[in-house]
PDB file of C-alpha atoms in Angstrom:
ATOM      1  CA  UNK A   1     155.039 112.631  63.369  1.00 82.00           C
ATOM      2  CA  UNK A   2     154.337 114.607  66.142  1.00 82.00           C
ATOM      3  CA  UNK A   3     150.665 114.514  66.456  1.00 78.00           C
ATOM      4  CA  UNK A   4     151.250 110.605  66.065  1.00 76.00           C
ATOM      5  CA  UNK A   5     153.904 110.591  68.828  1.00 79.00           C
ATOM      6  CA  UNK A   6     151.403 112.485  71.087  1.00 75.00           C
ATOM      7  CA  UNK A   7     148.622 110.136  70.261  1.00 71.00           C
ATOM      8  CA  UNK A   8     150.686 107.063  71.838  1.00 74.00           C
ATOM      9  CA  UNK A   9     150.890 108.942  75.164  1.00 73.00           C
ATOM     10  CA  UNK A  10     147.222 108.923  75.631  1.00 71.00           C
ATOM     11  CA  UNK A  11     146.164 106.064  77.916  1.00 71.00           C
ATOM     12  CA  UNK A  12     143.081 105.253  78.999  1.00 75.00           C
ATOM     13  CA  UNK A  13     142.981 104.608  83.250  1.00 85.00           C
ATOM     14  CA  UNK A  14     140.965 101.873  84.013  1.00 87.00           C
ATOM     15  CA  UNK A  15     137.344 101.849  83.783  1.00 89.00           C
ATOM     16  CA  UNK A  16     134.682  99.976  85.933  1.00 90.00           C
ATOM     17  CA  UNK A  17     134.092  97.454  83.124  1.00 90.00           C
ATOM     18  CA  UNK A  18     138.288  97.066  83.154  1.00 88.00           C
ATOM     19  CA  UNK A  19     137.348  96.421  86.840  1.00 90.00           C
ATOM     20  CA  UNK A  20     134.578  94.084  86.071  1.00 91.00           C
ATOM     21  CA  UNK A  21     136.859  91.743  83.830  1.00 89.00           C
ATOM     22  CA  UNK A  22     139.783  91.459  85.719  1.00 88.00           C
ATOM     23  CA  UNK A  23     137.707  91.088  88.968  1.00 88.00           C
ATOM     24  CA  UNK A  24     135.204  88.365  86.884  1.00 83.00           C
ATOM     25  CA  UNK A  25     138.595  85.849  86.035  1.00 82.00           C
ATOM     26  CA  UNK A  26     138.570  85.567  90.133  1.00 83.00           C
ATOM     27  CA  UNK A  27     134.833  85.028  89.967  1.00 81.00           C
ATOM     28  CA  UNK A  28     133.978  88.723  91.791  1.00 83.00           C
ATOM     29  CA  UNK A  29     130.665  89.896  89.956  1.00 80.00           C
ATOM     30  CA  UNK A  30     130.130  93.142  91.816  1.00 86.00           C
ATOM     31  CA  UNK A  31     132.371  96.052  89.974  1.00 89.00           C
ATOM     32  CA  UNK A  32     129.237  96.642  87.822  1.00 91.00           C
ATOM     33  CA  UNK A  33     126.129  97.516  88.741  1.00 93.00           C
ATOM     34  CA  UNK A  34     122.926  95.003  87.780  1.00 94.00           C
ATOM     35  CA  UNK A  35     121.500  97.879  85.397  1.00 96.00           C
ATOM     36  CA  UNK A  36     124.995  97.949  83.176  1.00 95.00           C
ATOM     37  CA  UNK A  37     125.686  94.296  83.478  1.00 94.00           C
ATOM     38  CA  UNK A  38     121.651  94.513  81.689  1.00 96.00           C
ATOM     39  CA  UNK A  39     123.209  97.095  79.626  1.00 96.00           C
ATOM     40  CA  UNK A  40     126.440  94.871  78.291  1.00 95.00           C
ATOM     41  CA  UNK A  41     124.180  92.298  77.602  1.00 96.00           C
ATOM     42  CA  UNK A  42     122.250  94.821  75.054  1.00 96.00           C
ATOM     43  CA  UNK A  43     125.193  95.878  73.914  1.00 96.00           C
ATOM     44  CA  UNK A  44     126.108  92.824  72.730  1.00 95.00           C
ATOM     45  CA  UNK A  45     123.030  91.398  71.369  1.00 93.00           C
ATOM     46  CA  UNK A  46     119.880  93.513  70.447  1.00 92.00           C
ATOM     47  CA  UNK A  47     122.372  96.652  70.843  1.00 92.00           C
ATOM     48  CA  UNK A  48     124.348  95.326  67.859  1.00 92.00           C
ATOM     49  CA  UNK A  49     126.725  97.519  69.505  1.00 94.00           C
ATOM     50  CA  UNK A  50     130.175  95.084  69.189  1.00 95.00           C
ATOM     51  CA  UNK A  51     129.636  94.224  65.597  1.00 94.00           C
ATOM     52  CA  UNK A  52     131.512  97.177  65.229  1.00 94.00           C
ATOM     53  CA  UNK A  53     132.934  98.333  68.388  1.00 95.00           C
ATOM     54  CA  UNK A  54     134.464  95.487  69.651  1.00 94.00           C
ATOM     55  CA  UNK A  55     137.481  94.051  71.666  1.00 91.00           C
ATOM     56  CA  UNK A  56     139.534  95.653  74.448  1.00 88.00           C
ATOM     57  CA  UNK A  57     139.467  99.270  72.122  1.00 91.00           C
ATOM     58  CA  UNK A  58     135.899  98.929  71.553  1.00 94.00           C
ATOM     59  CA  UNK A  59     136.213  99.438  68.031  1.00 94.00           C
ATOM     60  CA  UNK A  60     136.775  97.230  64.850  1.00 95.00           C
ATOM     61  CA  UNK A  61     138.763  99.494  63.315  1.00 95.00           C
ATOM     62  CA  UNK A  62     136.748  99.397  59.940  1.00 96.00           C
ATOM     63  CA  UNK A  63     135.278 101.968  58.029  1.00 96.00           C
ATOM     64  CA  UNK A  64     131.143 102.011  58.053  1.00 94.00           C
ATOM     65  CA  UNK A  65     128.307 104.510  56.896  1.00 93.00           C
ATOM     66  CA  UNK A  66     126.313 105.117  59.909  1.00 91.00           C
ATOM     67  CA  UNK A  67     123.748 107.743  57.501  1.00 88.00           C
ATOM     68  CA  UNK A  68     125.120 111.009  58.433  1.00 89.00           C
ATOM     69  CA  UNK A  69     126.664 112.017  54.862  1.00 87.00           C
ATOM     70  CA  UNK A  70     124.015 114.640  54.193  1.00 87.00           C
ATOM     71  CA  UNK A  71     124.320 113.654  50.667  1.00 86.00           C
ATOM     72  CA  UNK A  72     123.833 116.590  48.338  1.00 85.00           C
ATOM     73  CA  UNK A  73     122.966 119.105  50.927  1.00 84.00           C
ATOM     74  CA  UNK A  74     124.087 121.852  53.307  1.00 85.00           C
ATOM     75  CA  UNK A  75     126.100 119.937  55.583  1.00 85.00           C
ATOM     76  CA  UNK A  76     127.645 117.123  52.650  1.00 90.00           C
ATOM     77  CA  UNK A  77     130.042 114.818  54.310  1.00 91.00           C
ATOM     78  CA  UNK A  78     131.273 112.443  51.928  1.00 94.00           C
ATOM     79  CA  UNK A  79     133.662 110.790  54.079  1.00 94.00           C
ATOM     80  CA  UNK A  80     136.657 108.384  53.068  1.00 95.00           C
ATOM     81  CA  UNK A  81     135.747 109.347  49.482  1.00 95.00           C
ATOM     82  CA  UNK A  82     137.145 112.749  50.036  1.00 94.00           C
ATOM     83  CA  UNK A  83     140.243 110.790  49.918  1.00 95.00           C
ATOM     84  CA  UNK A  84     140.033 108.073  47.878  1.00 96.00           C
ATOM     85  CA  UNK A  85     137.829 108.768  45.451  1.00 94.00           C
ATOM     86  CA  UNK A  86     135.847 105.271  45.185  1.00 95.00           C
ATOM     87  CA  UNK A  87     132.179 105.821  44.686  1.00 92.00           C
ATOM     88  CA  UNK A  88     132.213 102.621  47.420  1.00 93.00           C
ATOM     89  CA  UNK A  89     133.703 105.063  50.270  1.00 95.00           C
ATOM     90  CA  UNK A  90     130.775 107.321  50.000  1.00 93.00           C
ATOM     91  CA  UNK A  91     129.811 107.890  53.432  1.00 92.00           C
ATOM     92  CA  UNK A  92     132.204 105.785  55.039  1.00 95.00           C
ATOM     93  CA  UNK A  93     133.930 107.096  58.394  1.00 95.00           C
ATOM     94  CA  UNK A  94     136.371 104.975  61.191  1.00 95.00           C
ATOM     95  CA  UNK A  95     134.314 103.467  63.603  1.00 95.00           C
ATOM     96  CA  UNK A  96     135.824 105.103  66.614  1.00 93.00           C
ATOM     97  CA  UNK A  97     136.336 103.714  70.200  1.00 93.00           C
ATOM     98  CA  UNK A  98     133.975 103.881  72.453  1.00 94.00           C
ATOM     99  CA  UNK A  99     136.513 103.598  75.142  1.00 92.00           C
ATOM    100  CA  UNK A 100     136.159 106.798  77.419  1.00 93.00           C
ATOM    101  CA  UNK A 101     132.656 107.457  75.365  1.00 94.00           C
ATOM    102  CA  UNK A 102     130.754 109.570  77.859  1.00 95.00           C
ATOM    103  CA  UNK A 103     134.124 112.316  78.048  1.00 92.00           C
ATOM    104  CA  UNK A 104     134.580 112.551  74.368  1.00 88.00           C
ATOM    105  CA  UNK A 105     131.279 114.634  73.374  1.00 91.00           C
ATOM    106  CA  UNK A 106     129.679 115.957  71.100  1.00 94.00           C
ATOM    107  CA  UNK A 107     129.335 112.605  69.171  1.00 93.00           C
ATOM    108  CA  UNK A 108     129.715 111.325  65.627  1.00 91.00           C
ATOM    109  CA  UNK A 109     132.437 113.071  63.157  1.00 89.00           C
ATOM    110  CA  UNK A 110     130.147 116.101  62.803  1.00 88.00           C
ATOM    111  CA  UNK A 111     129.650 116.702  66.718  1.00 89.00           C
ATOM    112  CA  UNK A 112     126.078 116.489  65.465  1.00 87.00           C
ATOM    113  CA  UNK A 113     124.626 114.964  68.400  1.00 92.00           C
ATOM    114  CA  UNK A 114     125.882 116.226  72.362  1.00 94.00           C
ATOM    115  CA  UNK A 115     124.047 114.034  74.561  1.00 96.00           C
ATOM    116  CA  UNK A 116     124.668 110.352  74.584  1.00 96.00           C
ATOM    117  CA  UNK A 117     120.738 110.094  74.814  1.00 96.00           C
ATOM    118  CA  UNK A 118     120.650 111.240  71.115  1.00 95.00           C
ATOM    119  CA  UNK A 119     123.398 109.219  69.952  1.00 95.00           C
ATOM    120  CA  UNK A 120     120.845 105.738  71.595  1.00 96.00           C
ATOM    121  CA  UNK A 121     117.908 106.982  70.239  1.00 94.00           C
ATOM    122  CA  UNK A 122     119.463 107.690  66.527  1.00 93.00           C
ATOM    123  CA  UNK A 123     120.329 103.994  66.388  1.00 93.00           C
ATOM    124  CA  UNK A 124     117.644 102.987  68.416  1.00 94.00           C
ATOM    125  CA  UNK A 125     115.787 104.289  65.351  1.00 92.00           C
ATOM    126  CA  UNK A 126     117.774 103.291  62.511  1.00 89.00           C
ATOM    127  CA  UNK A 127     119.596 105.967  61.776  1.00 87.00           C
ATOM    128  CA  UNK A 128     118.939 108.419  58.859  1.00 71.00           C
ATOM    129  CA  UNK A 129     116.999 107.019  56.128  1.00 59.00           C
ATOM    130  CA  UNK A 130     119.419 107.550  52.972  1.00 55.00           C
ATOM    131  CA  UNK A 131     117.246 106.705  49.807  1.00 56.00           C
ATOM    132  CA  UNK A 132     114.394 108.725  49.402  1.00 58.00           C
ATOM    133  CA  UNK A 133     112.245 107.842  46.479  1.00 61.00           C
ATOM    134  CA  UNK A 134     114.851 105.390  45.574  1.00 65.00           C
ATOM    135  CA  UNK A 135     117.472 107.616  43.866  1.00 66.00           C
ATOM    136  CA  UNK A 136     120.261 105.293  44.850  1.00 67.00           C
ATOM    137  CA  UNK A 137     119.888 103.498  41.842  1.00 72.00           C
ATOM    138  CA  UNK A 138     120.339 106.410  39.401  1.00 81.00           C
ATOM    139  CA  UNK A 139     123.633 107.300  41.351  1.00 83.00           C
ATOM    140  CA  UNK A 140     126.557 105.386  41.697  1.00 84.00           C
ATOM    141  CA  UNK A 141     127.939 107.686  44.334  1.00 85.00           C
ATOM    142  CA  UNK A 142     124.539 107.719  46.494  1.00 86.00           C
ATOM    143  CA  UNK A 143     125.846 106.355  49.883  1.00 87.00           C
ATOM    144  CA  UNK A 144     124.928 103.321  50.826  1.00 86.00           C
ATOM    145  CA  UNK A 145     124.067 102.271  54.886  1.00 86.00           C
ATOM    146  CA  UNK A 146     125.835  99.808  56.415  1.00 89.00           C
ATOM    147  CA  UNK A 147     124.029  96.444  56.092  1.00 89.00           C
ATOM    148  CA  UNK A 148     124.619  96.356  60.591  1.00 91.00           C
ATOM    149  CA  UNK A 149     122.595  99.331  60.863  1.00 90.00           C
ATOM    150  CA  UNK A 150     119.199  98.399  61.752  1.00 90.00           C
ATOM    151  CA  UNK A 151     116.416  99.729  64.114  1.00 91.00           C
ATOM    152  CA  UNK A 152     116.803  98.854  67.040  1.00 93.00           C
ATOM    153  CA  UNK A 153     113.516  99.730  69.102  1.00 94.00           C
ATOM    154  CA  UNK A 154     115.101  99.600  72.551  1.00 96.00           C
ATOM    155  CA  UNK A 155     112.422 100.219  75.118  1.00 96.00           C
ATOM    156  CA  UNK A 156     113.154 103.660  77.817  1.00 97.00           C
ATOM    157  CA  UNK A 157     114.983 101.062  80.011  1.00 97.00           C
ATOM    158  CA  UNK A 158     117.021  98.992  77.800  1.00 97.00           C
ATOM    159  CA  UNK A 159     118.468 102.234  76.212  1.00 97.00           C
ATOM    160  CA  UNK A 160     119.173 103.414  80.170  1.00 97.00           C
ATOM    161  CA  UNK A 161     121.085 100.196  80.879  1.00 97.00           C
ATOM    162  CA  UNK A 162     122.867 100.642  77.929  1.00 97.00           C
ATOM    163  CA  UNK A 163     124.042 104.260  79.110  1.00 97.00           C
ATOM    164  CA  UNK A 164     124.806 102.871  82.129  1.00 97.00           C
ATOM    165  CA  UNK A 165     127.201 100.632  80.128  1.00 96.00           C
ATOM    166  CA  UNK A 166     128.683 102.835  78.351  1.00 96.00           C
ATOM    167  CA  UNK A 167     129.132 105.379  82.172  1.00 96.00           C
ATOM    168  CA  UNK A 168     131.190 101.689  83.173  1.00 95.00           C
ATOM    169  CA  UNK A 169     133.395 101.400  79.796  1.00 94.00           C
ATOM    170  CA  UNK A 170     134.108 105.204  80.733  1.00 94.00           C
ATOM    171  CA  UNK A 171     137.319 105.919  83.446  1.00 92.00           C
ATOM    172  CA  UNK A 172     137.504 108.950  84.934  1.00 85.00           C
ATOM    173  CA  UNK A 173     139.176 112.040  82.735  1.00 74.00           C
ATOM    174  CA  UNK A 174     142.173 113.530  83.534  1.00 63.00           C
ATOM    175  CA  UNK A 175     140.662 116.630  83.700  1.00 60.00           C
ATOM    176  CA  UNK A 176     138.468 114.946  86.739  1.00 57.00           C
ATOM    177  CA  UNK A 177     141.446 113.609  87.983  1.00 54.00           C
ATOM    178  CA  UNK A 178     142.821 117.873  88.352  1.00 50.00           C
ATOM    179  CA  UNK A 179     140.133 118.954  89.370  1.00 47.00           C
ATOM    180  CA  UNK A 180     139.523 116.429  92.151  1.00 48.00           C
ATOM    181  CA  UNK A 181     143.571 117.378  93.254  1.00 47.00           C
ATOM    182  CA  UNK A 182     142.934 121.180  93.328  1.00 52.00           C
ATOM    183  CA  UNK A 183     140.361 120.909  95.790  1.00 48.00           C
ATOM    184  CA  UNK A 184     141.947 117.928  97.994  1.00 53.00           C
ATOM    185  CA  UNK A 185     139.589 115.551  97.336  1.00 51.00           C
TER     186      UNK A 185
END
């Protein structure tokens, strides 16, 4: 109850993108730059980004298997089966906001990946491949990738414009916000 009371006190300040909307409705274009307006525009269509992080949270609020179980090995995730049980939730984490993305590092539920470069290029590429030899069909628990994850082959700048997008869905930490008061900035 408390952890869930604390939770509710965490509020995002407003972002350039936030900026960007509000400003659009009165026709103002300028609150983001040309490279992460090119960037949204990925992000919603060869990005695939907002079939799962979508809306004002950026997220769908789903469960999906991005391919970073480890199935059978060292670092074995299994995900929402750990809970339920159902060979179907094998794999399967919360798709999390990507509101604030570039403060919240390392990425994924592992931390596997610390630079936001890594995270583009691992769906840029696909993801984790998570049938070898086809095994999945001789076990019903072998995870299975969600159907949105695809390669992506974003080019050098279309995965730049998409970091610049997600720099403009990012506001400025709190810790930032400190830091900037202790030295009278």
């Amino acid at each position: 109850m408390a952890l869930a009371t604390f939770q509710r006190t965490i509020i995002s300040k407003q972002s350039q993108f936030d900026r960007f909307v509000k400003e659009a409705e009165l026709g103002k274009t300028d609150a983001l730059s040309d490279q992460a307006l090119w960037g949204l525009d990925i992000y919603r269509r060869n990005g695939r980004c907002a079939n799962c992080h979508m809306g004002s949270e950026f997220t769908n609020h789903k469960f999906e298997n991005v391919g970073l179980t480890y199935y059978k090995a060292f670092y074995e995730d299994l995900g929402k089966y750990n809970v339920s049980g159902n060979s179907h939730d094998v794999g399967l984490f919360k798709t999390p906001s990507l509101r604030d993305v570039m403060n919240h590092g390392p990425w994924f539920h592992n931390g596997l990946v610390d630079t936001i470069d890594g995270v583009i290029s691992m769906y840029s590429e696909g993801m984790a491949s998570n049938a070898p030899f086809g095994w999945s069909k001789y076990d019903p628990n072998y995870p299975k990738l969600s159907e949105k994850i695809r390669p992506l082959n974003l080019t050098y700048q279309e995965a730049e414009a998409l970091k610049a997008f997600l720099v403009a869905i990012t506001a400025e930490s709190p810790l930032d916000s400190a830091t900037k008061t202790e030295l009278g900035q």
